[in-house]
Short mmCIF file of C-alpha atoms in Angstrom, two decimals:
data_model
loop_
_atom_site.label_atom_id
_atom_site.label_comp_id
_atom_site.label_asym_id
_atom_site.label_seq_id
_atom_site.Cartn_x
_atom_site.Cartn_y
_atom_site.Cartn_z
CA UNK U 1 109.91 122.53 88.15
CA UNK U 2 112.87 120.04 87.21
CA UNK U 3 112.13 116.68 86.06
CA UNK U 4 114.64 113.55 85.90
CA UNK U 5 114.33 111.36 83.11
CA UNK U 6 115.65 107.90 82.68
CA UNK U 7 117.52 107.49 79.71
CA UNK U 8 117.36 104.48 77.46
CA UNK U 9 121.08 105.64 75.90
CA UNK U 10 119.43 106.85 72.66
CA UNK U 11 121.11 109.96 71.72
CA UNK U 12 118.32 111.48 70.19
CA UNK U 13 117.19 111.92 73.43
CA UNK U 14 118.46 115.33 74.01
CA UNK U 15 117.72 116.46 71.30
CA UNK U 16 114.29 115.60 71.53
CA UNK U 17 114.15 117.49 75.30
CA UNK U 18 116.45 120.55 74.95
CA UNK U 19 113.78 122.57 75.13
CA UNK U 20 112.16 120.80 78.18
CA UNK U 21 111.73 121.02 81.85
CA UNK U 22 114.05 118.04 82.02
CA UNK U 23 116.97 119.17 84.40
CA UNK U 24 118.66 115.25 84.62
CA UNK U 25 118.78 112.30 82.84
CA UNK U 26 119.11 109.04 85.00
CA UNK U 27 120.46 105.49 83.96
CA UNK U 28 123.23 102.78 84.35
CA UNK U 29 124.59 99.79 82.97
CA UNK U 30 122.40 97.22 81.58
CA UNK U 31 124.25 95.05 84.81
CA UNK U 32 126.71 95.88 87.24
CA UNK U 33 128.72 94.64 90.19
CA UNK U 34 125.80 96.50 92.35
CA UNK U 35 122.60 96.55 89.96
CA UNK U 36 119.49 98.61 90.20
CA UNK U 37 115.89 99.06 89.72
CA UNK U 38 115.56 97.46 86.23
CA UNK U 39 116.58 93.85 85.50
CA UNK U 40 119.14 93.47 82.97
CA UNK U 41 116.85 91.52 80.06
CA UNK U 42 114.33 94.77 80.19
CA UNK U 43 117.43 97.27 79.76
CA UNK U 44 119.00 98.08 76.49
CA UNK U 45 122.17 96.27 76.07
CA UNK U 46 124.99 98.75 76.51
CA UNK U 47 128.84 98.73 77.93
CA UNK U 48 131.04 101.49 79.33
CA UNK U 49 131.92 102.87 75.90
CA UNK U 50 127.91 103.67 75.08
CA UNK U 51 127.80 105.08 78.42
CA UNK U 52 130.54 107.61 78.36
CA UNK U 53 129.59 108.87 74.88
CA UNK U 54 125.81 109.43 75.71
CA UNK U 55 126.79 111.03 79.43
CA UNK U 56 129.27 113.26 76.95
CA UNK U 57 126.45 114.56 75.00
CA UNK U 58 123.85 114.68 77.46
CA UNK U 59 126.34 117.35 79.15
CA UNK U 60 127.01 119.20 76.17
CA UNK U 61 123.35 119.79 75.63
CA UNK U 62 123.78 120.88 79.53
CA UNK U 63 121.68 117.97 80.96
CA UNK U 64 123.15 116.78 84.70
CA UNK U 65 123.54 112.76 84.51
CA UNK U 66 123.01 110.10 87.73
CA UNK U 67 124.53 107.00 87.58
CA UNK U 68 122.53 104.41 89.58
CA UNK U 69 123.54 101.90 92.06
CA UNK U 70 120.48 101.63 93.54
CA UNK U 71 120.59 97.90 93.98
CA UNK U 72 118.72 96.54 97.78
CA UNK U 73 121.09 93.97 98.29
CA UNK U 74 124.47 92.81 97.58
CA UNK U 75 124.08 89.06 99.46
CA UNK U 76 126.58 91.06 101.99
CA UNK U 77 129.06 90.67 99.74
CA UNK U 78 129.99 94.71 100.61
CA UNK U 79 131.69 93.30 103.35
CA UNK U 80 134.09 91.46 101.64
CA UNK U 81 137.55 91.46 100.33
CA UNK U 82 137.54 90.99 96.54
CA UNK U 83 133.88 92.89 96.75
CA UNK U 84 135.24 96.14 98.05
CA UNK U 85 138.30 96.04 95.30
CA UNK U 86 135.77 95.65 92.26
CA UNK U 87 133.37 97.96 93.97
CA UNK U 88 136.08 100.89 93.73
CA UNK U 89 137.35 100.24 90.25
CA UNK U 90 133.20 100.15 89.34
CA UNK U 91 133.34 103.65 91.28
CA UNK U 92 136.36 105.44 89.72
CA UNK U 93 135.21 104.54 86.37
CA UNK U 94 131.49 106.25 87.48
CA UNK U 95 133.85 109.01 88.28
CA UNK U 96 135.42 109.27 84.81
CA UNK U 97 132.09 110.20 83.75
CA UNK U 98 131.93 113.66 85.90
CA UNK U 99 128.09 112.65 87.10
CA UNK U 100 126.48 115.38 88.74
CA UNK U 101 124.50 112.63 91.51
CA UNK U 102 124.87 108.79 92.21
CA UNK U 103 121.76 107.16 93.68
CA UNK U 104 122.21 104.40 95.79
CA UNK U 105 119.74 102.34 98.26
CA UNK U 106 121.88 100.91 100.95
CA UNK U 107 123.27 102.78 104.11
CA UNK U 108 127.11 101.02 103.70
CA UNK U 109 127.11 102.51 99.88
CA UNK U 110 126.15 106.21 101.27
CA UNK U 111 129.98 105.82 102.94
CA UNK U 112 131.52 104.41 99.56
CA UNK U 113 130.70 106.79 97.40
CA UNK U 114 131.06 109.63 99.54
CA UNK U 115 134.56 108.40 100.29
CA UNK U 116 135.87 107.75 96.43
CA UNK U 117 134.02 110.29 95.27
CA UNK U 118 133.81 113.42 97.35
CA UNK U 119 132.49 115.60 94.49
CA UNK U 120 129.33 114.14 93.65
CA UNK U 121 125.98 114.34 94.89
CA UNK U 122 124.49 111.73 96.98
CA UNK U 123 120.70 110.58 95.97
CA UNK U 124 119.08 108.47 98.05
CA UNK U 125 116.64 105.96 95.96
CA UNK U 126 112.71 105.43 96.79
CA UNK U 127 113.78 102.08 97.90
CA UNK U 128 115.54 102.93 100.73
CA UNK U 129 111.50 103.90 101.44
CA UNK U 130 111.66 106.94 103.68
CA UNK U 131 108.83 107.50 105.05
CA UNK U 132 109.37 109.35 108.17
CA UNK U 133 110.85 112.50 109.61
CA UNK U 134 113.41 111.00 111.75
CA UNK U 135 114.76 109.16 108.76
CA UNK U 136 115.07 111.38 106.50
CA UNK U 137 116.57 113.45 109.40
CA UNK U 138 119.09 110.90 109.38
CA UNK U 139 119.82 110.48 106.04
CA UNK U 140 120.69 114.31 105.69
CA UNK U 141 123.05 113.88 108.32
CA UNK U 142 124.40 111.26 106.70
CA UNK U 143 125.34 113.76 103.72
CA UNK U 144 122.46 112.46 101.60
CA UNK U 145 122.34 115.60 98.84
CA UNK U 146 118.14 114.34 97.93
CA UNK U 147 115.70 111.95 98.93
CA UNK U 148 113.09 110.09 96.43
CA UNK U 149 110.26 109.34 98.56
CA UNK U 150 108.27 106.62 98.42
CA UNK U 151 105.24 106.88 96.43
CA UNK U 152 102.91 106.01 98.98
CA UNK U 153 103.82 109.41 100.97
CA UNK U 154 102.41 111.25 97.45
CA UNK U 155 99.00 112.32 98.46
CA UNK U 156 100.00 112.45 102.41
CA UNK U 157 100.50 116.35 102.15
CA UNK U 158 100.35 116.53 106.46
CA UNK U 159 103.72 114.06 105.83
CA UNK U 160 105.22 116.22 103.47
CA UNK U 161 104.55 119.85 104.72
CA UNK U 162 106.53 118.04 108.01
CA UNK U 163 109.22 117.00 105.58
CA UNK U 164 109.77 120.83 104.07
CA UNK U 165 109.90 122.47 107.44
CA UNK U 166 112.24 120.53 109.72
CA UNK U 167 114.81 118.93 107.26
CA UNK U 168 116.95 121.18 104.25
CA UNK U 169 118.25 118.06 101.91
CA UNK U 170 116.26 118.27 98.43
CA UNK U 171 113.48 116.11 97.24
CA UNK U 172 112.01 113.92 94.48
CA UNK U 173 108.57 112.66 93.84
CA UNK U 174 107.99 109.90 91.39
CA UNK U 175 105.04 111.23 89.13
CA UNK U 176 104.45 107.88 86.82
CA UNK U 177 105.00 104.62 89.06
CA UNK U 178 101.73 102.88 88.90
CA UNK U 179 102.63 101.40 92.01
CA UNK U 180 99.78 99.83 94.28
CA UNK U 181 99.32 101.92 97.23
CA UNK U 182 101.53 100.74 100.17
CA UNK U 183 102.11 97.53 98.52
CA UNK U 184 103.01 94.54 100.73
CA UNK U 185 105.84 93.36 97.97
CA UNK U 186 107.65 96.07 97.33
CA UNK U 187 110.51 94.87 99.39
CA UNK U 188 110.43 91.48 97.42
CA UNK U 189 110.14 93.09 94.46
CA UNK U 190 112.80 95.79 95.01
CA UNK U 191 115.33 92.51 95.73
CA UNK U 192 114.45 90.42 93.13
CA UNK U 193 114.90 93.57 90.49
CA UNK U 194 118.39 94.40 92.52
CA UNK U 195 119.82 90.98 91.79
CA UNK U 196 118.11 90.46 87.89
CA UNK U 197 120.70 93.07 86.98
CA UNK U 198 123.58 92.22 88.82
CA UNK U 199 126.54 90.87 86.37
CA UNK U 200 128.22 88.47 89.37
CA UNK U 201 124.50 86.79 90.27
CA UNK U 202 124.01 83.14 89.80
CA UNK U 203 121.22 84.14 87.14
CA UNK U 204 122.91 85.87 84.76
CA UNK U 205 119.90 88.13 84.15
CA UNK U 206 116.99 85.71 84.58
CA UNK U 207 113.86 87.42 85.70
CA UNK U 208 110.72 85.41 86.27
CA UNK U 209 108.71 88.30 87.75
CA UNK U 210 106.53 86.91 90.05
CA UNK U 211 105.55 90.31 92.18
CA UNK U 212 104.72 92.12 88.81
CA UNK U 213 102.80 89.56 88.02
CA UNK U 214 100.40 89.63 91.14
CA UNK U 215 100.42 93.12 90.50
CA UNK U 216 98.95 93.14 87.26
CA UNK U 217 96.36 90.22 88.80
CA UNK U 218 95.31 92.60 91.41
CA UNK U 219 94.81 95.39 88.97
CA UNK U 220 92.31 93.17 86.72
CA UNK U 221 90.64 92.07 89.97
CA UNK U 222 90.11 96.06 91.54
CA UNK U 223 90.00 98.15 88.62
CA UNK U 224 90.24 100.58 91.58
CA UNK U 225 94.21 100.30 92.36
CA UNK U 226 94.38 102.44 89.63
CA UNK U 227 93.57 105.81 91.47
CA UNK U 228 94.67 104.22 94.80
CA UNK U 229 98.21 104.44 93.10
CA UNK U 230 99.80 107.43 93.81
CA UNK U 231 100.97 108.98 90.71
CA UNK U 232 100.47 112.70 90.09
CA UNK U 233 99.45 114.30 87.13
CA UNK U 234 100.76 116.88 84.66
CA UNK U 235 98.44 118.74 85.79
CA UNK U 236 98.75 118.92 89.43
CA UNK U 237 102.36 119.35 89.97
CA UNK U 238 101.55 123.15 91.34
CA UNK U 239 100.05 121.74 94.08
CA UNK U 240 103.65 120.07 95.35
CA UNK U 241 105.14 123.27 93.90
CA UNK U 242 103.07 125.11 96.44
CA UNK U 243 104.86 122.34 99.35
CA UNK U 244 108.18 123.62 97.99
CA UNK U 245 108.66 120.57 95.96
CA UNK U 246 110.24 120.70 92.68
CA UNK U 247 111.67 117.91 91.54
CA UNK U 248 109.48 114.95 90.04
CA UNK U 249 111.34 111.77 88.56
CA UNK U 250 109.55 109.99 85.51
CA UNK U 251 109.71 106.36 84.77
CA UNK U 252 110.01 104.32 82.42
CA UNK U 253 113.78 104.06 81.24
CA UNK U 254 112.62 100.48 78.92
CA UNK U 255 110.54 102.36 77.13
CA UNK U 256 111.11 103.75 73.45
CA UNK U 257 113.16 107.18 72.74
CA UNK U 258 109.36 108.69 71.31
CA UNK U 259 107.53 107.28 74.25
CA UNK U 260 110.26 108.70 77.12
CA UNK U 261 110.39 112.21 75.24
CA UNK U 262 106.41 112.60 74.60
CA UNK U 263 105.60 112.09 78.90
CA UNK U 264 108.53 114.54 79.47
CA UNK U 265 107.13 116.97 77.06
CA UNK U 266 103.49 116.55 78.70
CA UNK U 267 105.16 116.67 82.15
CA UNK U 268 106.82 120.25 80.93
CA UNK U 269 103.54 121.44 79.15
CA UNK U 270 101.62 120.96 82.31
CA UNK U 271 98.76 118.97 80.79
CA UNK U 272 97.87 115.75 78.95
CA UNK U 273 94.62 114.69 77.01
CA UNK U 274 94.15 111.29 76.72
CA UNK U 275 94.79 107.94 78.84
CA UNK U 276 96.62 108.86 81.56
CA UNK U 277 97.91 104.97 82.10
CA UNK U 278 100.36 105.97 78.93
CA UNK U 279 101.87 108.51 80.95
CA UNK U 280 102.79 106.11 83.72
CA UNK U 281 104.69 103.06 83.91
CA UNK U 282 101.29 100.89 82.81
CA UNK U 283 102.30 98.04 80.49
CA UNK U 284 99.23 98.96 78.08
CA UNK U 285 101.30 98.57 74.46
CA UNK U 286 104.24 96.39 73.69
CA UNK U 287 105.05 99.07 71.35
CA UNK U 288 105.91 101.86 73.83
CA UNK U 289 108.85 99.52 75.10
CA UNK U 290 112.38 98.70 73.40
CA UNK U 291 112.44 94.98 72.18
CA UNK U 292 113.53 92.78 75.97
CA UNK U 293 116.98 91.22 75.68
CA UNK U 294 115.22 87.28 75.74
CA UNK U 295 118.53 85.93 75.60
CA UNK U 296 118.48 86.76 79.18
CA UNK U 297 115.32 85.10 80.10
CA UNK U 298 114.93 81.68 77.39
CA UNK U 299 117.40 79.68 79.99
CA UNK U 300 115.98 76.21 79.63
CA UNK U 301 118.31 75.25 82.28
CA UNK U 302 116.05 77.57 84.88
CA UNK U 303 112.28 77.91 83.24
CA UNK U 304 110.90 75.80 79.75
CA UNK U 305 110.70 78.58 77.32
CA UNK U 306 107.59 78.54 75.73
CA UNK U 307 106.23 79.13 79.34
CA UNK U 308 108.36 82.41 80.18
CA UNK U 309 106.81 83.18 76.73
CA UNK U 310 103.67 83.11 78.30
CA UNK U 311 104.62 85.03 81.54
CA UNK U 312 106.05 88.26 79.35
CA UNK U 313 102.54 88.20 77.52
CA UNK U 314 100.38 87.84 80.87
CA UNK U 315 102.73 90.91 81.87
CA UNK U 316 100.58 92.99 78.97
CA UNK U 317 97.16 91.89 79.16
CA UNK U 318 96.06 94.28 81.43
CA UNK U 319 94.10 96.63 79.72
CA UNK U 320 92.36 99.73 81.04
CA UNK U 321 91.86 103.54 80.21
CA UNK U 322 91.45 106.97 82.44
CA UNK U 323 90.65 110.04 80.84
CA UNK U 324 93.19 112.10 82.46
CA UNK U 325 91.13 115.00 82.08
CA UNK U 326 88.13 113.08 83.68
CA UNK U 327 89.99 113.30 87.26
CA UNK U 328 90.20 117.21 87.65
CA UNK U 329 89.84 117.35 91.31
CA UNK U 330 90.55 114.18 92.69
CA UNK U 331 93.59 114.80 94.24
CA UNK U 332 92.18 117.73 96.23
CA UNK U 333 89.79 114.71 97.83
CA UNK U 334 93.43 113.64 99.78
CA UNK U 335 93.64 116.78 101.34
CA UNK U 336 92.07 115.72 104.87
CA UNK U 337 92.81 111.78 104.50
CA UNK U 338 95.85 109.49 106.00
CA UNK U 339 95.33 106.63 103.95
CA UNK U 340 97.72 104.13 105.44
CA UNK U 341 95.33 105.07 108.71
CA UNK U 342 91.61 103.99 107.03
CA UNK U 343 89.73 100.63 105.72
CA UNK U 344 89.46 101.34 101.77
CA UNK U 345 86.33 99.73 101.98
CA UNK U 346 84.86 102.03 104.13
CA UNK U 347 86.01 104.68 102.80
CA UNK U 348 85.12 104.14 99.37
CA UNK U 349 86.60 107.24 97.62
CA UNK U 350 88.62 105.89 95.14
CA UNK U 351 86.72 103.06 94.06
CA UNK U 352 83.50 105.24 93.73
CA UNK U 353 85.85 107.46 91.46
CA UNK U 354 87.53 104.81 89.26
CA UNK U 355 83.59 103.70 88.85
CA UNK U 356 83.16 106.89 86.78
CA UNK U 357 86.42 107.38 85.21
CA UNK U 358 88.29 104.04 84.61
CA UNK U 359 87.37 101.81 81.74
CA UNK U 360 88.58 98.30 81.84
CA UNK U 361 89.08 96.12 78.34
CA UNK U 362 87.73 92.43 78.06
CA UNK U 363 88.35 89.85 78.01
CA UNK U 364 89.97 90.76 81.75
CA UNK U 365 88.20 87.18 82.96
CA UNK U 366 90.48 84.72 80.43
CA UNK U 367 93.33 86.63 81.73
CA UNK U 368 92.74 86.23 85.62
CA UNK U 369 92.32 82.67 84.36
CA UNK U 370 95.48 82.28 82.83
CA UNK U 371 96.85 83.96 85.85
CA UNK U 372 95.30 81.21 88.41
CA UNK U 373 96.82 78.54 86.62
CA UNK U 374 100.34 80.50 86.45
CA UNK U 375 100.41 80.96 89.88
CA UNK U 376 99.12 77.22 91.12
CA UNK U 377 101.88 76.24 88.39
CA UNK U 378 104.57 77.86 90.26
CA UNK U 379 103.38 77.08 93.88
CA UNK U 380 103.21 73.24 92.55
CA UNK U 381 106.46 73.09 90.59
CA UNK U 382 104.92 72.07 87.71
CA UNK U 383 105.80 75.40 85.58
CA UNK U 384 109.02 74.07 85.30
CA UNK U 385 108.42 70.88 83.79
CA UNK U 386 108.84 70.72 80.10
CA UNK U 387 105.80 69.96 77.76
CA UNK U 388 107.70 66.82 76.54
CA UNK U 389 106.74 64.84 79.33
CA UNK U 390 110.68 64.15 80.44
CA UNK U 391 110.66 61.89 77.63
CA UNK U 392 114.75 62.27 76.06
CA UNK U 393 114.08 63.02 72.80
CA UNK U 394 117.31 62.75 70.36
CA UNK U 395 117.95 64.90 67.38
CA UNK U 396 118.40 63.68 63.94
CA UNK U 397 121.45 64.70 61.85
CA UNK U 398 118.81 65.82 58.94
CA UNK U 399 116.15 67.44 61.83
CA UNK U 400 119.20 69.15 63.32
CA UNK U 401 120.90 70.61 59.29
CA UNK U 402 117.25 72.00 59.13
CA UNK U 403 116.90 73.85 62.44
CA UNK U 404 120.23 75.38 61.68
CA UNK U 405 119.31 76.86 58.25
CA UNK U 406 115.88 77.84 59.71
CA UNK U 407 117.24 79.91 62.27
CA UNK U 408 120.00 81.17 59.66
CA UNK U 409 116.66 82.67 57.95
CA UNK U 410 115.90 84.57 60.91
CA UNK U 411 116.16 88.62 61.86
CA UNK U 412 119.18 88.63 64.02
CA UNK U 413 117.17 90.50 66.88
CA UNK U 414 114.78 87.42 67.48
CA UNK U 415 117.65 84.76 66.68
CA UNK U 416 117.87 84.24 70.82
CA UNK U 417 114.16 83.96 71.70
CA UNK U 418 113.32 81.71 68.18
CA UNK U 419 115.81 79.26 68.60
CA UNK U 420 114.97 77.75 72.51
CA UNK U 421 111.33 77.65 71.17
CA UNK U 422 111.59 75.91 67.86
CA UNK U 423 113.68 73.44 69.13
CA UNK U 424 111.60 72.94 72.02
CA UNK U 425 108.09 72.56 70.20
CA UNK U 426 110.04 70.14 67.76
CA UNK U 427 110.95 67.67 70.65
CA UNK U 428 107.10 68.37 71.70
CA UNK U 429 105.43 66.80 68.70
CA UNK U 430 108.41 64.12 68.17
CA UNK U 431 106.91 63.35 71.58
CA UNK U 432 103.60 63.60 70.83
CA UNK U 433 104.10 61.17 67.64
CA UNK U 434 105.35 58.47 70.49
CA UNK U 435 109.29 59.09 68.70
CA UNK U 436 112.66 59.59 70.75
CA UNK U 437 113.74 61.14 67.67
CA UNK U 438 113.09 64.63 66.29
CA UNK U 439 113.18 64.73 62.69
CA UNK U 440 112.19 67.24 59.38
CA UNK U 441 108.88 67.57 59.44
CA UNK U 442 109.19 68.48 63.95
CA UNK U 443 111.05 70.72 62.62
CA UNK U 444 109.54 72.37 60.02
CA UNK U 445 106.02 72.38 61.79
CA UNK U 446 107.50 73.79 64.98
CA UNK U 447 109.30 76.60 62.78
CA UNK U 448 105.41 77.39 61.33
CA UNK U 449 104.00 77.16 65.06
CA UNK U 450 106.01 79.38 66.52
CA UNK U 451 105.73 81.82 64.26
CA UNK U 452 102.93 84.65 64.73
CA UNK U 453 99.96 83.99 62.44
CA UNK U 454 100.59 86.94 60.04
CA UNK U 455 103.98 86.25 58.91
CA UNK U 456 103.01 82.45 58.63
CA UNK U 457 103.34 82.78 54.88
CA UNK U 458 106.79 83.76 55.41
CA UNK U 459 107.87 81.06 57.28
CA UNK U 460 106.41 78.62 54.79
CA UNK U 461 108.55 80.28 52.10
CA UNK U 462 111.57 79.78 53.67
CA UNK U 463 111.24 76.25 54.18
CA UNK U 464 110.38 75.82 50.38
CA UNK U 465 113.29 77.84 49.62
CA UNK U 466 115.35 74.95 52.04
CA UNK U 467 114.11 72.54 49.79
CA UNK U 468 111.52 71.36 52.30
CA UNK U 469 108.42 70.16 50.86
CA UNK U 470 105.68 71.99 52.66
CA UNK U 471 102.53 71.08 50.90
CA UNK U 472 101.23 69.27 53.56
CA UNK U 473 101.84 72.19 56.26
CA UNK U 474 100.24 74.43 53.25
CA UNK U 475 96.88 72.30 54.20
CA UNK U 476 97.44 72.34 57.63
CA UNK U 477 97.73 76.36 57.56
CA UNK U 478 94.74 77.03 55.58
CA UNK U 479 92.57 75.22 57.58
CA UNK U 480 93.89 76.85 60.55
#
């Protein structure tokens, strides 16, 4: 067994998984000329220098390292001039790296690489979403060194018995996606995450996502996606092993250094006990992923930002919990079935499983809610007006000194997501008083409001400490 492991450039990493089944960590740039399967705000924020140290070490602890440029589309700018140029200067510097594989999505890229750098081993990404013989046939003519599959083709064991005995390239399975089975956006959503972490896109980074959204809907809706999606457990790796599989690839690169290393170490122990949607990719806890670069996202010149606040919230309120150990057996239920071939509802098997072994968290109703009225929102246009009203609200000289030193009192790290939003909810109740002007107290009140409940007190502080009278917020606080 070898697993691949995306890194989140934390060099305790290695450290932590010396003694693991880990065989390669994967990763990239948080954007690039090409981009990849992450956008850039969800990455950490790294340039070439962080790279080349961490690839440095993760080969002197004798980890292999691939480089990613597994982006879908390049809005056929390959096929141009000044493109091509930047391309190969992004390529040689990949090369200064020595990586042992570069993954890549896109037939014209297979070519590229090959070409400037003969050395290294091709990997073709699950987006590229082979899911027959004849094209993986024609990928490993093409030179292609491995294939991720698709997860869809996970539990289709007639598919991949085919697979071992009439091609020799290499393959990957993805054990943690917690994909829906053959989902009808993963095109879409493979594009929009392509171009979210592309450094040349009109963007810069912004990533409303819209198909992760309607994913996590669907989830709250069918508690029974859950086993439809075709990740594989610690536990039942030996039955691929047995297919002459090998290689498994574990996601999620965004989340923390503890989180990555403790699902590799399960992966190498062979067995988990708990909830098996920690394992996977499952936003359950904001506290298994790194901070998001919001800088990135709080663009008030694309989306208002207290409402992209509320779209990286609704992307963590689905919550649910499988006893791993509760689905012993249930992949051996696959053995006979083609799924893409049969009506789930008549068939019934997962659904009749997840009754027994998946536990859903209220409130799940408020959130599909919440989600109805994103999602009418969007298709109307109206997410994208601002809570003001349109009314042009000025700034005075004494509301704008105090935003300033409020945001001087802040933790650097939040500094980009507080700022948009304070100013914001100050023109909101400037507006709401009937004034075109925003003065001291909008500010002071939207500092309090946008602060989380618990560190109110805090907040309050500071503006006493600015000389800002707060006694009437002090009412206003304590009776909530």
């Amino acid at each position: 067994m070898k697993l691949s492991v995306g890194t989140n450039f934390d060099d305790r990493l290695p450290i932590l998984l010396k003694d693991s089944h880990v065989d390669i960590f994967y990763g990239k740039l948080s954007s690039d000329l090409v981009g990849g399967g992450r956008p850039t705000f969800a990455l950490p924020t790294i340039d070439r220098a962080r790279v080349e140290e961490h690839v440095k070490l993760l080969h002197a602890y004798g980890f292999k390292f691939n480089y990613l440029l597994n982006a879908t589309c390049l809005d056929n700018l390959e096929t141009t001039k000044d493109f091509h140029y930047r391309l190969r200067e992004l390529l040689e510097w990949i090369g200064t790296l020595q990586p042992e594989y570069v993954t890549v999505s896109l037939p014209m890229l297979i070519d590229m690489v090959r070409t400037a750098l003969p050395d290294v081993k091709i990997s073709l990404s699950t987006f590229a979403n082979v899911n027959t013989l004849r094209q993986a046939q024609y990928f490993e003519e093409k030179g292609v060194s491995e294939i991720t599959l698709p997860e869809s083709r996970n539990r289709d064991f007639a598919f991949l018995e085919s697979l071992r005995k009439n091609t020799r390239c290499e393959y990957q399975l993805i054990a943690t996606n917690d994909c829906m089975l053959d989902c009808p956006m993963r095109h879409n959503h493979a594009n929009f995450q392509s171009h979210a972490s592309q450094c040349n896109h009109v963007t810069e980074g912004f990533a409303l996502d819209y198909y992760m959204l309607r994913c996590t809907e669907r989830k709250l809706q069918h508690p029974e996606e859950l086993l439809k999606s075709q990740w594989i457990r610690p536990e039942d790796m030996h039955i691929y092993e047995e297919l002459g599989y090998h290689k498994f690839k574990l996601t999620e690169r965004m989340k923390t250094t503890e989180k990555i290393a403790a699902t590799a170490q399960s992966y190498s122990q062979r067995k988990y006990q708990g909830n098996l949607l920690s394992l996977l990719n499952s936003r359950m806890a904001e506290a298994d992923f790194e901070m998001p670069n919001f800088s990135k996202n709080i663009k008030e010149e694309f989306a208002p930002s207290e409402k992209m606040r509320q779209v990286y919230r609704l992307l963590f309120s689905f919550q649910a919990s499988i006893d791993n150990e509760s689905l012993e057996g249930f992949l051996e239920g696959f053995r006979s079935k083609r799924c893409d071939r049969m009506d789930c509802d008549k068939c019934g098997y997962c659904a009749e499983w997840a009754s027994r072994t998946v536990s859903m968290a209220k409130p799940g109703d408020e959130a599909l809610k919440e989600f109805e009225q994103l999602f009418a929102a969007l298709a109307s246009g109206s997410f994208f007006d601002s809570a003001a009203g349109g009314m042009k609200v000025a700034w005075s000289a004494e509301g704008e000194s105090l935003f300033d030193a409020v945001i001087g009192r802040k933790p650097e790290f939040i500094r980009d997501m507080a700022s948009p939003e304070i100013r914001k909810k100050a023109e909101e109740l400037a507006a709401a008083r009937g004034s075109a002007q925003v003065v001291r107290h909008d500010v002071a009140k939207a500092n309090v409001l946008c602060t989380p409940a618990d560190f109110r007190m805090f907040a309050l502080s500071d503006l006493r400490s600015l000389g800002f009278d707060t006694a009437e917020l002090d009412l206003e606080e304590a009776a909530g």
